Short mmCIF file of C-alpha atoms in Angstrom, two decimals:
data_model
loop_
_atom_site.label_atom_id
_atom_site.label_comp_id
_atom_site.label_asym_id
_atom_site.label_seq_id
_atom_site.Cartn_x
_atom_site.Cartn_y
_atom_site.Cartn_z
CA MET L 1 13.90 -2.57 4.01
CA SER L 2 13.28 0.99 3.15
CA THR L 3 15.08 3.67 6.20
CA GLY L 4 12.17 6.25 5.99
CA PRO L 5 10.16 8.05 9.22
CA ARG L 6 10.05 5.86 11.95
CA VAL L 7 6.93 4.58 12.69
CA ALA L 8 4.96 2.78 15.86
CA VAL L 9 2.01 1.01 16.53
CA ILE L 10 0.76 1.37 19.27
CA GLY L 11 -2.02 -2.04 19.96
CA THR L 12 -0.65 -5.29 19.00
CA GLY L 13 -3.44 -7.11 17.91
CA ALA L 14 -5.42 -8.44 15.60
CA PHE L 15 -6.17 -4.82 13.22
CA GLY L 16 -2.52 -3.38 14.56
CA VAL L 17 -0.79 -6.74 13.51
CA ARG L 18 -2.60 -5.68 9.89
CA HIS L 19 -0.85 -2.20 10.83
CA VAL L 20 2.49 -3.91 11.18
CA ALA L 21 2.18 -6.00 7.76
CA ALA L 22 1.00 -3.00 5.91
CA TYR L 23 3.57 -0.90 7.10
CA ARG L 24 5.98 -3.56 5.66
CA SER L 25 4.07 -3.69 2.23
CA LEU L 26 4.97 0.05 2.20
CA GLY L 27 9.08 -0.61 2.65
CA ILE L 28 8.63 0.72 6.24
CA ARG L 29 9.83 -1.29 9.50
CA VAL L 30 8.06 -0.53 12.66
CA ASP L 31 10.29 0.81 14.75
CA ALA L 32 8.47 0.50 17.85
CA LEU L 33 5.03 -1.35 19.10
CA VAL L 34 3.29 -0.46 22.59
CA ASP L 35 1.25 -3.12 24.19
CA PRO L 36 1.07 -3.95 27.70
CA ASP L 37 0.76 -7.88 26.85
CA ARG L 38 4.81 -8.49 26.85
CA ASP L 39 4.45 -12.00 25.31
CA THR L 40 1.86 -10.10 22.20
CA ARG L 41 3.79 -7.36 21.83
CA ASP L 42 6.83 -9.76 21.76
CA ARG L 43 5.67 -12.42 19.40
CA VAL L 44 4.57 -9.68 16.90
CA ALA L 45 8.31 -7.94 17.19
CA ALA L 46 9.41 -11.37 16.23
CA ARG L 47 7.57 -11.77 13.57
CA TYR L 48 7.82 -8.30 11.52
CA ASP L 49 11.37 -7.55 13.12
CA VAL L 50 10.25 -4.73 15.28
CA PRO L 51 13.08 -3.36 17.16
CA ARG L 52 11.83 -2.41 20.35
CA THR L 53 8.58 -2.84 22.43
CA PHE L 54 7.30 -1.26 25.70
CA ASP L 55 4.42 -1.31 27.70
CA THR L 56 3.26 2.29 27.81
CA VAL L 57 2.96 5.38 25.55
CA ALA L 58 5.20 7.03 27.77
CA ASP L 59 7.31 4.69 28.12
CA LEU L 60 7.80 5.11 24.33
CA LEU L 61 8.17 9.25 24.80
CA ALA L 62 11.14 8.62 26.91
CA THR L 63 12.68 6.20 25.22
CA ALA L 64 12.60 6.18 21.45
CA PRO L 65 9.62 9.29 19.79
CA PRO L 66 8.49 8.32 16.32
CA ASP L 67 8.13 10.10 14.17
CA ALA L 68 4.44 8.80 13.14
CA ALA L 69 2.10 6.69 15.19
CA SER L 70 -0.68 4.41 14.44
CA VAL L 71 -3.36 3.94 17.35
CA CYS L 72 -4.91 0.44 17.12
CA VAL L 73 -5.68 0.37 20.75
CA PRO L 74 -10.09 -0.30 21.87
CA GLY L 75 -11.91 2.39 21.75
CA PRO L 76 -12.69 3.07 24.88
CA ALA L 77 -8.60 4.05 25.00
CA HIS L 78 -8.05 6.41 21.85
CA ARG L 79 -8.51 9.35 24.10
CA ALA L 80 -5.87 9.17 26.39
CA VAL L 81 -3.32 7.20 23.73
CA ALA L 82 -3.69 9.85 21.10
CA VAL L 83 -4.08 12.70 23.08
CA ALA L 84 -0.48 12.27 24.67
CA LEU L 85 1.01 11.64 21.29
CA ILE L 86 -0.17 14.74 19.56
CA THR L 87 0.97 16.40 23.03
CA ALA L 88 4.63 14.86 22.67
CA GLY L 89 3.96 15.91 18.99
CA ILE L 90 3.71 12.87 17.07
CA PRO L 91 1.36 12.38 13.83
CA VAL L 92 -1.23 9.92 14.52
CA LEU L 93 -3.61 8.09 11.95
CA VAL L 94 -6.51 6.54 14.74
CA GLU L 95 -8.07 3.77 13.74
CA LYS L 96 -11.91 3.98 13.65
CA PRO L 97 -13.73 5.19 15.37
CA LEU L 98 -12.31 8.27 16.10
CA ALA L 99 -13.25 7.48 19.85
CA ALA L 100 -16.12 5.93 21.60
CA THR L 101 -17.32 8.81 22.99
CA VAL L 102 -18.79 12.39 21.82
CA ALA L 103 -16.54 13.91 25.02
CA ASP L 104 -13.39 11.88 24.23
CA ALA L 105 -13.47 12.68 20.32
CA THR L 106 -13.81 15.98 20.75
CA ALA L 107 -10.67 16.27 23.52
CA ILE L 108 -8.86 14.66 21.23
CA VAL L 109 -9.88 17.21 18.27
CA ALA L 110 -9.43 19.91 20.31
CA ALA L 111 -5.84 18.73 21.30
CA ALA L 112 -4.92 18.35 17.68
CA GLU L 113 -5.76 22.26 17.03
CA ALA L 114 -4.25 23.36 20.08
CA HIS L 115 -0.97 21.75 19.56
CA GLY L 116 -0.89 21.82 15.43
CA VAL L 117 -0.25 17.85 15.02
CA LEU L 118 -1.82 15.98 12.67
CA CYS L 119 -4.62 14.07 13.57
CA HIS L 120 -6.08 11.23 10.67
CA PRO L 121 -9.22 9.44 10.93
CA GLY L 122 -9.04 5.25 9.76
CA HIS L 123 -11.75 5.19 8.17
CA ILE L 124 -10.26 2.69 4.92
CA LEU L 125 -13.54 2.29 2.81
CA ARG L 126 -12.41 5.54 1.88
CA HIS L 127 -9.32 4.34 -0.12
CA SER L 128 -10.41 1.29 -1.21
CA PRO L 129 -10.41 1.46 -4.64
CA ALA L 130 -14.09 -0.08 -5.56
CA HIS L 131 -15.63 2.85 -3.04
CA ARG L 132 -13.07 5.58 -3.88
CA ALA L 133 -14.46 4.82 -7.62
CA LEU L 134 -18.69 4.99 -6.66
CA TYR L 135 -17.25 8.04 -5.10
CA ASP L 136 -15.74 10.01 -7.93
CA ALA L 137 -19.02 9.02 -9.64
CA VAL L 138 -21.22 10.48 -7.28
CA ARG L 139 -18.98 13.94 -7.06
CA ASP L 140 -18.37 14.46 -10.89
CA GLY L 141 -22.15 14.20 -11.27
CA HIS L 142 -22.55 10.59 -13.10
CA LEU L 143 -25.28 9.45 -10.74
CA GLY L 144 -27.39 12.77 -10.90
CA GLN L 145 -28.53 14.68 -7.88
CA VAL L 146 -27.80 12.29 -5.26
CA LEU L 147 -30.75 11.44 -3.16
CA ALA L 148 -30.52 8.38 -0.70
CA VAL L 149 -27.98 6.03 0.09
CA SER L 150 -28.35 2.64 1.66
CA SER L 151 -25.72 0.02 3.08
CA ARG L 152 -25.65 -3.18 4.81
CA ARG L 153 -22.96 -4.69 6.19
CA ASP L 154 -23.55 -8.79 8.34
CA ARG L 155 -21.17 -9.59 10.84
CA PRO L 156 -20.80 -12.94 12.62
CA ARG L 157 -21.59 -13.61 15.94
CA THR L 158 -18.04 -13.77 17.51
CA LEU L 159 -18.66 -9.61 17.29
CA THR L 160 -20.54 -10.10 20.25
CA ARG L 161 -19.00 -12.43 21.90
CA LEU L 162 -16.06 -9.62 21.21
CA PHE L 163 -16.82 -7.11 21.60
CA PRO L 164 -19.47 -7.68 24.03
CA ASP L 165 -19.29 -3.74 26.14
CA GLU L 166 -19.59 -1.85 22.56
CA HIS L 167 -22.38 -1.03 20.73
CA PRO L 168 -22.44 -2.30 17.32
CA ALA L 169 -23.22 1.95 15.21
CA LEU L 170 -20.41 2.39 17.06
CA LEU L 171 -18.30 -0.75 16.46
CA THR L 172 -19.41 -1.37 12.66
CA ALA L 173 -21.69 1.26 11.43
CA VAL L 174 -19.07 3.48 11.90
CA HIS L 175 -17.67 2.66 8.52
CA ASP L 176 -21.64 2.82 7.22
CA ILE L 177 -21.95 6.10 8.65
CA ASP L 178 -18.35 7.42 7.47
CA LEU L 179 -19.23 6.73 3.47
CA ALA L 180 -23.70 8.43 3.97
CA LEU L 181 -20.89 11.04 4.73
CA TRP L 182 -19.20 11.00 1.59
CA TYR L 183 -21.60 10.33 -0.85
CA ALA L 184 -24.12 12.12 0.29
CA GLN L 185 -21.53 15.26 0.23
CA SER L 186 -23.55 16.14 3.57
CA PRO L 187 -23.43 16.58 7.27
CA VAL L 188 -25.91 14.83 8.70
CA VAL L 189 -28.49 16.36 11.17
CA GLU L 190 -30.93 14.06 12.33
CA VAL L 191 -30.95 10.32 13.35
CA ARG L 192 -33.98 7.64 14.18
CA ALA L 193 -32.54 4.55 14.67
CA ALA L 194 -34.12 0.69 15.84
CA ALA L 195 -31.71 -2.11 17.84
CA ARG L 196 -33.11 -6.11 18.57
CA THR L 197 -30.96 -7.91 20.04
CA ARG L 198 -31.31 -12.33 20.96
CA PRO L 199 -31.07 -14.66 23.38
CA GLY L 200 -28.09 -14.75 25.42
CA SER L 201 -27.02 -11.02 24.04
CA VAL L 202 -27.16 -7.97 26.36
CA THR L 203 -25.45 -5.74 23.78
CA PRO L 204 -27.83 -5.13 20.69
CA VAL L 205 -26.77 -7.64 17.58
CA LEU L 206 -28.92 -5.90 14.97
CA VAL L 207 -29.04 -2.12 14.72
CA TRP L 208 -31.81 -0.16 11.49
CA ALA L 209 -31.41 3.59 11.20
CA GLU L 210 -32.41 6.01 8.71
CA LEU L 211 -30.18 9.34 8.65
CA ARG L 212 -31.55 13.08 7.23
CA HIS L 213 -28.30 15.39 5.86
CA ALA L 214 -28.18 18.58 5.90
CA ASN L 215 -28.56 18.45 2.31
CA ASP L 216 -31.92 16.44 2.03
CA VAL L 217 -30.38 13.32 1.13
CA VAL L 218 -31.81 10.50 2.56
CA SER L 219 -29.35 6.83 4.11
CA SER L 220 -30.90 3.66 5.63
CA ILE L 221 -28.27 2.05 7.18
CA ARG L 222 -28.51 -1.96 8.83
CA ASN L 223 -25.80 -3.16 10.53
CA SER L 224 -25.86 -7.00 11.87
CA TYR L 225 -24.24 -9.49 13.74
CA LEU L 226 -26.72 -12.47 13.48
CA LEU L 227 -23.85 -15.15 11.01
CA PRO L 228 -23.01 -18.14 11.51
CA GLU L 229 -19.44 -18.04 14.01
CA HIS L 230 -16.96 -19.18 11.44
CA THR L 231 -18.40 -16.50 8.53
CA PRO L 232 -15.36 -14.80 6.58
CA ASN L 233 -16.15 -10.57 7.97
CA HIS L 234 -16.32 -9.24 4.72
CA THR L 235 -18.28 -11.56 2.33
CA SER L 236 -21.50 -9.59 3.44
CA ASP L 237 -21.49 -5.64 2.81
CA LEU L 238 -23.48 -3.12 -0.34
CA VAL L 239 -23.73 -0.02 -0.33
CA GLU L 240 -25.85 1.61 -2.91
CA VAL L 241 -26.19 5.18 -4.11
CA TYR L 242 -29.54 6.31 -5.67
CA GLY L 243 -28.78 9.66 -8.10
CA THR L 244 -31.47 11.72 -10.67
CA ASP L 245 -29.62 9.83 -13.38
CA GLY L 246 -28.50 6.14 -11.91
CA VAL L 247 -28.35 3.93 -8.89
CA GLY L 248 -24.76 2.63 -7.98
CA HIS L 249 -23.67 0.48 -5.71
CA VAL L 250 -20.51 -1.31 -4.05
CA ASP L 251 -21.00 -4.81 -3.54
CA LEU L 252 -18.62 -7.21 -1.43
CA GLY L 253 -20.36 -10.45 -1.24
CA TYR L 254 -18.23 -12.17 -3.64
CA PRO L 255 -15.21 -13.02 -2.48
CA THR L 256 -12.25 -13.55 -4.22
CA LEU L 257 -10.95 -16.94 -2.90
CA LEU L 258 -14.20 -19.13 -1.13
CA VAL L 259 -12.61 -22.22 0.36
CA GLN L 260 -16.26 -23.96 1.84
CA ALA L 261 -14.74 -27.27 4.42
CA GLU L 262 -15.17 -27.70 7.89
CA ARG L 263 -14.13 -23.80 8.31
CA THR L 264 -15.96 -21.19 5.40
CA GLU L 265 -12.79 -19.52 4.92
CA ALA L 266 -13.30 -15.82 2.61
CA PRO L 267 -9.52 -13.82 2.54
CA ASP L 268 -9.52 -10.77 2.08
CA TRP L 269 -7.78 -9.25 -0.36
CA LEU L 270 -9.28 -5.50 -1.11
CA LEU L 271 -8.84 -3.84 2.11
CA SER L 272 -6.68 -5.50 5.11
CA PRO L 273 -4.45 -8.30 3.61
CA PRO L 274 -2.94 -10.17 6.54
CA ASP L 275 0.35 -9.74 4.12
CA GLY L 276 0.01 -6.06 4.10
CA GLY L 277 -1.32 -4.29 0.88
CA GLY L 278 -4.85 -3.15 -0.22
CA ALA L 279 -6.81 -0.65 0.96
CA LEU L 280 -4.89 -0.03 4.89
CA ALA L 281 -1.41 0.17 2.88
CA ALA L 282 -2.47 2.58 0.64
CA GLU L 283 -4.26 4.76 3.94
CA LEU L 284 -0.75 4.37 6.09
CA ARG L 285 0.66 6.04 2.32
CA HIS L 286 -1.86 8.86 1.77
CA PHE L 287 -0.92 9.11 6.23
CA LEU L 288 2.54 9.40 5.92
CA ARG L 289 2.64 11.11 3.00
CA MET L 290 0.84 13.97 5.13
CA VAL L 291 3.12 13.27 7.81
CA ASP L 292 5.83 14.30 5.03
CA GLY L 293 3.51 17.34 3.26
CA THR L 294 4.12 15.40 -0.24
CA GLU L 295 0.22 15.71 0.39
CA SER L 296 -2.15 18.13 1.23
CA SER L 297 -5.69 17.47 1.37
CA PRO L 298 -6.80 14.45 4.64
CA VAL L 299 -8.67 12.01 2.61
CA VAL L 300 -10.75 11.73 5.52
CA PRO L 301 -10.56 15.50 7.84
CA LEU L 302 -11.20 15.46 11.30
CA ALA L 303 -14.33 17.20 11.57
CA ASP L 304 -15.32 13.83 9.98
CA GLY L 305 -14.27 11.25 12.32
CA LEU L 306 -16.53 13.54 14.63
CA HIS L 307 -18.91 14.04 12.33
CA VAL L 308 -19.59 10.03 12.16
CA VAL L 309 -19.21 9.48 16.47
CA ARG L 310 -21.95 12.37 16.95
CA VAL L 311 -23.82 10.71 14.76
CA ALA L 312 -23.04 7.06 15.91
CA ALA L 313 -23.40 7.73 19.78
CA ALA L 314 -27.19 9.48 18.48
CA MET L 315 -27.94 5.76 16.72
CA ALA L 316 -27.10 3.98 19.90
CA ASP L 317 -29.05 6.97 22.03
CA SER L 318 -31.48 6.77 19.77
CA ALA L 319 -32.14 3.17 19.37
CA THR L 320 -32.10 2.98 23.61
CA ALA L 321 -35.16 5.30 23.11
CA ASP L 322 -37.19 2.85 21.23
CA GLY L 323 -36.77 5.07 17.95
CA ALA L 324 -36.75 8.42 19.38
CA VAL L 325 -35.40 11.28 16.65
CA ARG L 326 -32.33 12.48 17.68
CA ARG L 327 -30.77 15.88 16.32
CA ILE L 328 -27.24 15.98 15.76
CA PRO L 329 -25.59 19.34 16.05
CA ASP L 330 -24.85 21.85 13.30
CA PRO L 331 -20.91 21.16 12.84
CA PRO L 332 -18.90 23.88 13.71
CA CYS L 333 -17.68 26.68 10.92
#
């Protein structure tokens, strides 16, 4: 195993574990885990040979400050964790969304700018080979002038139970907002959205939004939590880009492996495989190269991470207000 940078992973939930595995696939042994749940963090540490575990970020910083850290805690905790690490001079990759509120995301950006410390928003799809190939086609003009972007993301009803207080706009639609921003190559200036619930659910299970970009590209985003409980997570994602000279799309509706038995399974071989690799490993490799200076241009600028949160919050607000149009403040120059 490499003797490279000392990396800490903050949060040992499902995606925190994926980060540990992805670092390992790059030859980087995670040096420390932070999670208030001792049993969980000790179990993950034993599985992946992580030498140190801590209850809090403060304990980590007082005992074994890392060279870099992945922030994989729930969205509402991003601000406290990221700002503590940034203030201590630790470069961070913050899993999407950058924060659960515009105020929290703004505070993270302000801390990174004030301390001159790298903060990389964890928008994994910009590191997916298929999504990046579509971006390259757009950037190189193969589709002509972009007119519209459309995306669909369907998830199982499990998410309503697992994230009862998180609006889909700030949980799953963040991916699609980021793709719209990336492919349109222009910030969003206007949002209009609708949301629907189902019996027994307080949180929306369907959100449908229309975005207008500064360059007049229009984007349509549809997210749902209506699939059966055991439906695999990545089997119904589609993004399309419409240009004056053609149409491009990325469709994840055809998994590499599909096991249809008592419980349907489709392992994720593209984005974040359980044993490491995929787009997540590519994202972490880029992050570490930004940390050591071998790469200088971020795939996801910090300003984009903040803008995505602004758009997601506007989507949720518009949906609550029966589809009232919400304007997005102009990003600072």
